[in-house]
PDB file of C-alpha atoms in Angstrom:
ATOM      1  CA  GLY A  24     119.024  97.235 106.503  1.00 79.00           C
ATOM      2  CA  GLU A  25     118.489 100.252 104.449  1.00 85.00           C
ATOM      3  CA  ASN A  26     117.178 103.480 105.900  1.00 91.00           C
ATOM      4  CA  VAL A  27     115.730 106.114 103.605  1.00 96.00           C
ATOM      5  CA  GLU A  28     114.928 109.662 104.990  1.00 97.00           C
ATOM      6  CA  GLN A  29     112.956 112.132 103.018  1.00 97.00           C
ATOM      7  CA  HIS A  30     112.642 115.908 103.499  1.00 97.00           C
ATOM      8  CA  PRO A  31     110.756 118.036 103.684  1.00 98.00           C
ATOM      9  CA  SER A  32     107.463 116.258 104.774  1.00 97.00           C
ATOM     10  CA  THR A  33     105.514 119.265 103.299  1.00 98.00           C
ATOM     11  CA  LEU A  34     106.358 121.778 100.676  1.00 98.00           C
ATOM     12  CA  SER A  35     104.427 124.792  99.295  1.00 98.00           C
ATOM     13  CA  VAL A  36     105.506 126.705  96.302  1.00 98.00           C
ATOM     14  CA  GLN A  37     104.091 129.363  93.990  1.00 98.00           C
ATOM     15  CA  GLU A  38     103.196 128.241  90.614  1.00 98.00           C
ATOM     16  CA  GLY A  39     106.173 128.687  88.220  1.00 98.00           C
ATOM     17  CA  ASP A  40     108.702 128.233  91.064  1.00 98.00           C
ATOM     18  CA  SER A  41     110.974 125.292  91.411  1.00 98.00           C
ATOM     19  CA  ALA A  42     110.514 122.497  94.081  1.00 98.00           C
ATOM     20  CA  VAL A  43     113.230 120.307  95.496  1.00 98.00           C
ATOM     21  CA  ILE A  44     112.889 117.237  97.567  1.00 98.00           C
ATOM     22  CA  LYS A  45     115.878 115.499  99.110  1.00 98.00           C
ATOM     23  CA  CYS A  46     116.331 111.789 100.306  1.00 98.00           C
ATOM     24  CA  THR A  47     119.388 110.229 102.119  1.00 98.00           C
ATOM     25  CA  TYR A  48     120.119 106.491 102.247  1.00 97.00           C
ATOM     26  CA  SER A  49     122.408 104.505 104.330  1.00 95.00           C
ATOM     27  CA  ASP A  50     123.291 101.500 102.388  1.00 94.00           C
ATOM     28  CA  SER A  51     126.262 102.016  99.943  1.00 93.00           C
ATOM     29  CA  ALA A  52     125.001  98.880  98.064  1.00 93.00           C
ATOM     30  CA  SER A  53     121.686 100.691  97.045  1.00 94.00           C
ATOM     31  CA  ASN A  54     121.824 100.993  93.174  1.00 92.00           C
ATOM     32  CA  TYR A  55     118.340 102.249  91.912  1.00 93.00           C
ATOM     33  CA  PHE A  56     116.560 105.177  93.077  1.00 95.00           C
ATOM     34  CA  PRO A  57     113.052 105.874  91.721  1.00 95.00           C
ATOM     35  CA  TRP A  58     110.794 108.732  92.474  1.00 97.00           C
ATOM     36  CA  TYR A  59     106.952 108.371  92.657  1.00 96.00           C
ATOM     37  CA  LYS A  60     104.075 110.775  92.594  1.00 97.00           C
ATOM     38  CA  GLN A  61     100.838 109.787  94.325  1.00 96.00           C
ATOM     39  CA  GLU A  62      97.671 111.650  93.906  1.00 94.00           C
ATOM     40  CA  LEU A  63      94.800 111.214  96.278  1.00 89.00           C
ATOM     41  CA  GLY A  64      93.117 107.795  95.772  1.00 85.00           C
ATOM     42  CA  LYS A  65      95.592 106.442  93.200  1.00 88.00           C
ATOM     43  CA  GLY A  66      98.667 104.263  93.409  1.00 91.00           C
ATOM     44  CA  PRO A  67     102.148 105.680  93.159  1.00 94.00           C
ATOM     45  CA  GLN A  68     103.200 106.628  89.662  1.00 93.00           C
ATOM     46  CA  LEU A  69     106.787 106.246  88.654  1.00 93.00           C
ATOM     47  CA  ILE A  70     107.921 109.644  87.360  1.00 95.00           C
ATOM     48  CA  ILE A  71     111.672 109.369  87.207  1.00 95.00           C
ATOM     49  CA  ASP A  72     114.370 106.940  88.247  1.00 94.00           C
ATOM     50  CA  ILE A  73     118.223 106.932  88.331  1.00 94.00           C
ATOM     51  CA  ARG A  74     120.755 104.088  88.729  1.00 91.00           C
ATOM     52  CA  SER A  75     123.921 104.297  90.631  1.00 88.00           C
ATOM     53  CA  ASN A  76     126.232 104.822  87.490  1.00 87.00           C
ATOM     54  CA  VAL A  77     124.571 107.936  86.620  1.00 86.00           C
ATOM     55  CA  GLY A  78     124.820 111.365  88.402  1.00 93.00           C
ATOM     56  CA  GLU A  79     121.926 113.117  86.880  1.00 96.00           C
ATOM     57  CA  LYS A  80     118.969 112.403  84.739  1.00 95.00           C
ATOM     58  CA  LYS A  81     116.289 114.751  83.249  1.00 97.00           C
ATOM     59  CA  ASP A  82     112.936 114.469  81.679  1.00 95.00           C
ATOM     60  CA  GLN A  83     111.266 117.806  80.682  1.00 96.00           C
ATOM     61  CA  ARG A  84     110.554 119.611  83.968  1.00 97.00           C
ATOM     62  CA  ILE A  85     111.753 116.921  86.201  1.00 98.00           C
ATOM     63  CA  ALA A  86     115.412 116.090  87.158  1.00 98.00           C
ATOM     64  CA  VAL A  87     116.891 113.624  89.628  1.00 98.00           C
ATOM     65  CA  THR A  88     120.507 114.006  90.973  1.00 97.00           C
ATOM     66  CA  LEU A  89     122.363 111.432  92.837  1.00 97.00           C
ATOM     67  CA  ASN A  90     125.478 111.874  95.027  1.00 96.00           C
ATOM     68  CA  LYS A  91     126.820 108.371  95.744  1.00 94.00           C
ATOM     69  CA  THR A  92     129.579 109.605  98.020  1.00 94.00           C
ATOM     70  CA  ALA A  93     127.232 111.484 100.238  1.00 95.00           C
ATOM     71  CA  LYS A  94     124.464 109.078  99.781  1.00 96.00           C
ATOM     72  CA  HIS A  95     121.668 111.343  98.910  1.00 96.00           C
ATOM     73  CA  PHE A  96     119.560 112.004  95.815  1.00 97.00           C
ATOM     74  CA  SER A  97     117.199 114.722  95.130  1.00 98.00           C
ATOM     75  CA  LEU A  98     114.114 115.378  92.850  1.00 98.00           C
ATOM     76  CA  HIS A  99     113.968 118.876  91.172  1.00 98.00           C
ATOM     77  CA  ILE A 100     110.838 120.006  89.562  1.00 98.00           C
ATOM     78  CA  THR A 101     111.054 123.187  87.625  1.00 98.00           C
ATOM     79  CA  GLU A 102     108.180 125.585  86.474  1.00 98.00           C
ATOM     80  CA  THR A 103     105.724 123.892  88.835  1.00 98.00           C
ATOM     81  CA  GLN A 104     102.141 123.847  87.806  1.00 97.00           C
ATOM     82  CA  PRO A 105      99.068 123.203  90.118  1.00 97.00           C
ATOM     83  CA  GLU A 106      98.856 119.509  88.631  1.00 97.00           C
ATOM     84  CA  ASP A 107     102.188 118.730  90.242  1.00 98.00           C
ATOM     85  CA  SER A 108     100.451 118.994  93.585  1.00 98.00           C
ATOM     86  CA  ALA A 109     100.566 115.348  95.219  1.00 97.00           C
ATOM     87  CA  VAL A 110     102.682 113.363  97.629  1.00 97.00           C
ATOM     88  CA  TYR A 111     106.019 112.257  96.200  1.00 98.00           C
ATOM     89  CA  PHE A 112     108.033 109.262  97.552  1.00 97.00           C
ATOM     90  CA  CYS A 113     111.599 108.427  96.983  1.00 97.00           C
ATOM     91  CA  ALA A 114     112.923 104.965  97.260  1.00 96.00           C
ATOM     92  CA  ALA A 115     116.165 103.040  97.258  1.00 95.00           C
ATOM     93  CA  TYR A 116     116.697  99.499  96.020  1.00 92.00           C
ATOM     94  CA  THR A 117     119.260  97.296  97.614  1.00 88.00           C
ATOM     95  CA  GLY A 118     119.410  93.526  97.391  1.00 76.00           C
ATOM     96  CA  ASN A 119     116.116  92.378  96.336  1.00 78.00           C
ATOM     97  CA  GLN A 120     114.027  95.069  98.184  1.00 83.00           C
ATOM     98  CA  PHE A 121     112.816  98.607  97.927  1.00 89.00           C
ATOM     99  CA  TYR A 122     113.009 101.093 100.956  1.00 92.00           C
ATOM    100  CA  PHE A 123     110.700 104.103 100.729  1.00 95.00           C
ATOM    101  CA  GLY A 124     110.925 107.469 102.131  1.00 96.00           C
ATOM    102  CA  THR A 125     108.056 108.930 104.203  1.00 95.00           C
ATOM    103  CA  GLY A 126     106.701 111.165 101.570  1.00 96.00           C
ATOM    104  CA  THR A 127     106.551 114.771 100.749  1.00 98.00           C
ATOM    105  CA  SER A 128     103.165 116.591 100.286  1.00 97.00           C
ATOM    106  CA  LEU A 129     103.640 119.224  97.573  1.00 98.00           C
ATOM    107  CA  THR A 130     101.259 122.068  97.163  1.00 98.00           C
ATOM    108  CA  VAL A 131     101.620 124.316  94.201  1.00 98.00           C
ATOM    109  CA  ILE A 132      99.760 127.665  94.794  1.00 97.00           C
ATOM    110  CA  PRO A 133      98.157 129.077  91.762  1.00 95.00           C
TER     111      PRO A 133
ATOM    112  CA  SER B  28     103.435 102.844  79.137  1.00 52.00           C
ATOM    113  CA  ALA B  29     103.575 100.123  81.752  1.00 51.00           C
ATOM    114  CA  VAL B  30     100.221  98.755  82.935  1.00 88.00           C
ATOM    115  CA  ILE B  31      99.492  96.850  86.185  1.00 93.00           C
ATOM    116  CA  SER B  32      95.745  96.255  86.660  1.00 93.00           C
ATOM    117  CA  GLN B  33      94.681  95.777  90.234  1.00 95.00           C
ATOM    118  CA  LYS B  34      91.092  94.849  91.393  1.00 95.00           C
ATOM    119  CA  PRO B  35      88.868  95.455  93.128  1.00 97.00           C
ATOM    120  CA  SER B  36      89.755  99.204  93.356  1.00 95.00           C
ATOM    121  CA  ARG B  37      87.909  99.327  96.699  1.00 96.00           C
ATOM    122  CA  ASP B  38      85.785  97.211  98.928  1.00 97.00           C
ATOM    123  CA  ILE B  39      83.996  97.310 102.313  1.00 97.00           C
ATOM    124  CA  CYS B  40      84.151  94.003 104.096  1.00 97.00           C
ATOM    125  CA  GLN B  41      82.776  92.571 107.350  1.00 97.00           C
ATOM    126  CA  ARG B  42      85.080  91.573 110.056  1.00 97.00           C
ATOM    127  CA  GLY B  43      86.078  87.898 110.034  1.00 97.00           C
ATOM    128  CA  THR B  44      85.707  87.542 106.329  1.00 98.00           C
ATOM    129  CA  SER B  45      88.396  87.330 103.596  1.00 98.00           C
ATOM    130  CA  LEU B  46      89.208  89.300 100.406  1.00 98.00           C
ATOM    131  CA  THR B  47      91.181  88.458  97.582  1.00 98.00           C
ATOM    132  CA  ILE B  48      92.988  91.079  95.489  1.00 98.00           C
ATOM    133  CA  GLN B  49      94.093  90.451  92.007  1.00 98.00           C
ATOM    134  CA  CYS B  50      97.037  91.940  89.994  1.00 97.00           C
ATOM    135  CA  GLN B  51      97.570  91.496  86.448  1.00 96.00           C
ATOM    136  CA  VAL B  52     100.738  92.793  84.603  1.00 94.00           C
ATOM    137  CA  ASP B  53     100.732  93.393  80.935  1.00 92.00           C
ATOM    138  CA  SER B  54     104.158  91.472  80.476  1.00 90.00           C
ATOM    139  CA  GLN B  55     106.034  88.705  82.113  1.00 92.00           C
ATOM    140  CA  VAL B  56     107.809  89.763  85.283  1.00 92.00           C
ATOM    141  CA  THR B  57     110.005  87.595  87.532  1.00 89.00           C
ATOM    142  CA  MET B  58     109.094  89.303  90.780  1.00 89.00           C
ATOM    143  CA  MET B  59     105.836  90.873  92.006  1.00 93.00           C
ATOM    144  CA  PHE B  60     105.569  92.704  95.352  1.00 94.00           C
ATOM    145  CA  TRP B  61     102.704  93.346  97.598  1.00 97.00           C
ATOM    146  CA  TYR B  62     102.592  96.584  99.852  1.00 97.00           C
ATOM    147  CA  ARG B  63     100.199  98.035 102.235  1.00 97.00           C
ATOM    148  CA  GLN B  64      99.752 101.708 102.715  1.00 95.00           C
ATOM    149  CA  GLN B  65      98.038 103.219 105.758  1.00 92.00           C
ATOM    150  CA  PRO B  66      96.411 106.601 105.127  1.00 86.00           C
ATOM    151  CA  GLY B  67      98.993 109.459 104.928  1.00 86.00           C
ATOM    152  CA  GLN B  68     101.787 106.981 105.377  1.00 91.00           C
ATOM    153  CA  SER B  69     104.652 105.416 103.347  1.00 92.00           C
ATOM    154  CA  LEU B  70     104.557 101.979 101.733  1.00 94.00           C
ATOM    155  CA  THR B  71     105.264  98.877 103.815  1.00 93.00           C
ATOM    156  CA  LEU B  72     106.369  95.777 101.962  1.00 93.00           C
ATOM    157  CA  ILE B  73     104.105  92.659 102.892  1.00 96.00           C
ATOM    158  CA  ALA B  74     105.788  90.128 100.714  1.00 95.00           C
ATOM    159  CA  THR B  75     107.617  89.195  97.526  1.00 93.00           C
ATOM    160  CA  ALA B  76     106.116  86.751  95.055  1.00 93.00           C
ATOM    161  CA  ASN B  77     108.179  84.642  92.646  1.00 88.00           C
ATOM    162  CA  GLN B  78     106.557  82.443  90.155  1.00 85.00           C
ATOM    163  CA  GLY B  79     106.920  78.823  91.139  1.00 82.00           C
ATOM    164  CA  SER B  80     107.925  79.344  94.709  1.00 84.00           C
ATOM    165  CA  GLU B  81     106.567  80.203  98.012  1.00 88.00           C
ATOM    166  CA  ALA B  82     106.294  84.035  98.679  1.00 93.00           C
ATOM    167  CA  THR B  83     108.792  85.661 100.993  1.00 93.00           C
ATOM    168  CA  TYR B  84     107.222  87.631 103.826  1.00 95.00           C
ATOM    169  CA  GLU B  85     108.472  90.603 105.798  1.00 93.00           C
ATOM    170  CA  SER B  86     108.655  90.770 109.438  1.00 92.00           C
ATOM    171  CA  GLY B  87     105.242  91.231 110.825  1.00 94.00           C
ATOM    172  CA  PHE B  88     103.531  89.566 107.986  1.00 97.00           C
ATOM    173  CA  VAL B  89     102.603  85.838 107.837  1.00 96.00           C
ATOM    174  CA  ILE B  90     101.282  83.518 105.102  1.00 96.00           C
ATOM    175  CA  ASP B  91      98.149  82.475 107.237  1.00 97.00           C
ATOM    176  CA  LYS B  92      96.908  86.080 107.379  1.00 97.00           C
ATOM    177  CA  PHE B  93      98.088  87.229 103.754  1.00 98.00           C
ATOM    178  CA  PRO B  94      98.289  84.036 101.461  1.00 97.00           C
ATOM    179  CA  ILE B  95      99.785  84.938  98.098  1.00 96.00           C
ATOM    180  CA  SER B  96      99.469  83.123  94.822  1.00 94.00           C
ATOM    181  CA  ARG B  97     101.659  83.551  91.829  1.00 94.00           C
ATOM    182  CA  PRO B  98     100.441  81.052  89.257  1.00 92.00           C
ATOM    183  CA  ASN B  99     102.247  82.525  86.304  1.00 93.00           C
ATOM    184  CA  LEU B 100     104.662  85.427  85.312  1.00 94.00           C
ATOM    185  CA  THR B 101     101.845  88.014  84.733  1.00 95.00           C
ATOM    186  CA  PHE B 102      99.488  87.347  87.757  1.00 95.00           C
ATOM    187  CA  SER B 103      99.373  87.324  91.397  1.00 96.00           C
ATOM    188  CA  THR B 104      96.724  87.451  94.254  1.00 97.00           C
ATOM    189  CA  LEU B 105      96.874  88.605  97.899  1.00 98.00           C
ATOM    190  CA  THR B 106      94.260  87.442 100.243  1.00 98.00           C
ATOM    191  CA  VAL B 107      93.521  89.310 103.530  1.00 98.00           C
ATOM    192  CA  SER B 108      92.250  86.567 105.696  1.00 98.00           C
ATOM    193  CA  ASN B 109      89.975  86.881 108.862  1.00 97.00           C
ATOM    194  CA  MET B 110      89.956  90.626 108.553  1.00 97.00           C
ATOM    195  CA  SER B 111      89.697  93.056 111.332  1.00 97.00           C
ATOM    196  CA  PRO B 112      89.304  96.757 111.280  1.00 96.00           C
ATOM    197  CA  GLU B 113      93.105  97.156 111.707  1.00 95.00           C
ATOM    198  CA  ASP B 114      93.484  95.661 108.291  1.00 97.00           C
ATOM    199  CA  SER B 115      91.755  98.700 106.731  1.00 96.00           C
ATOM    200  CA  SER B 116      94.358 100.150 104.429  1.00 96.00           C
ATOM    201  CA  ILE B 117      95.382 100.550 100.785  1.00 96.00           C
ATOM    202  CA  TYR B 118      96.986  97.386  99.224  1.00 97.00           C
ATOM    203  CA  LEU B 119      99.229  97.749  96.230  1.00 97.00           C
ATOM    204  CA  CYS B 120     100.860  95.376  94.038  1.00 97.00           C
ATOM    205  CA  SER B 121     104.047  96.230  91.969  1.00 95.00           C
ATOM    206  CA  ALA B 122     106.567  94.712  89.506  1.00 93.00           C
ATOM    207  CA  ASP B 123     109.734  95.618  87.979  1.00 84.00           C
ATOM    208  CA  ARG B 124     108.816  96.217  84.246  1.00 79.00           C
ATOM    209  CA  GLY B 125     112.405  96.522  82.900  1.00 77.00           C
ATOM    210  CA  SER B 126     112.710  99.510  80.805  1.00 75.00           C
ATOM    211  CA  TYR B 127     109.414 100.852  82.160  1.00 76.00           C
ATOM    212  CA  GLY B 128     110.781 100.802  85.716  1.00 81.00           C
ATOM    213  CA  TYR B 129     109.273  99.607  88.906  1.00 86.00           C
ATOM    214  CA  THR B 130     105.671 100.430  88.700  1.00 90.00           C
ATOM    215  CA  PHE B 131     102.565 100.002  90.842  1.00 93.00           C
ATOM    216  CA  GLY B 132      98.916  99.062  90.380  1.00 94.00           C
ATOM    217  CA  SER B 133      96.408 101.543  91.271  1.00 92.00           C
ATOM    218  CA  GLY B 134      95.690 100.151  94.629  1.00 94.00           C
ATOM    219  CA  THR B 135      92.785  98.532  96.513  1.00 96.00           C
ATOM    220  CA  ARG B 136      91.154 100.579  99.203  1.00 95.00           C
ATOM    221  CA  LEU B 137      90.060  98.112 101.904  1.00 97.00           C
ATOM    222  CA  THR B 138      87.694  99.077 104.775  1.00 97.00           C
ATOM    223  CA  VAL B 139      86.673  96.560 107.216  1.00 97.00           C
ATOM    224  CA  VAL B 140      83.702  97.234 109.336  1.00 97.00           C
TER     225      VAL B 140
END
């Protein structure tokens, strides 16, 4: 089955700096890649997603890039703010199932 | 925006009892999914629930322990049966809401004592 690896597991950045989280996947048939933000005590919130026919997608301060050849995709957060602090999960969809990364705990230091 | 309502949000239950978690989607969806998330961990798929058919369970999860109902295209329930402290976890439902993406409910935090 699919294997999704996510790095780093923890990330601290100064407010205003950029944050990058990377995920790799193993199954070339994976065709949908969402990113989730999970705050303490809440369910994962979909923040951005990308399909395999697109290389990059941007939504305000958040962007996702996909490299199908290398089988990796990344989340980019620019101009980070303290409210960006949370755990972020990547996922890859193949067949009829999602496979999740192990999560990145992002801390934005004011 | 996409709305998936899940309840209860949390519960403390005695071992040996059962808890049913409800999940309501604000639009019709073909598949609904149930996940378990241990504290500080990633998400583990329990089962996929299609309307009108038996749920499909992942390895390590069985219907007797986690019976699922899917009576219509907007609703599903997950029951955690004969609970033990090892069942303490966060349980999440999710669905593919088309243009809104694959979204999650707010989760049910279960503690078994």
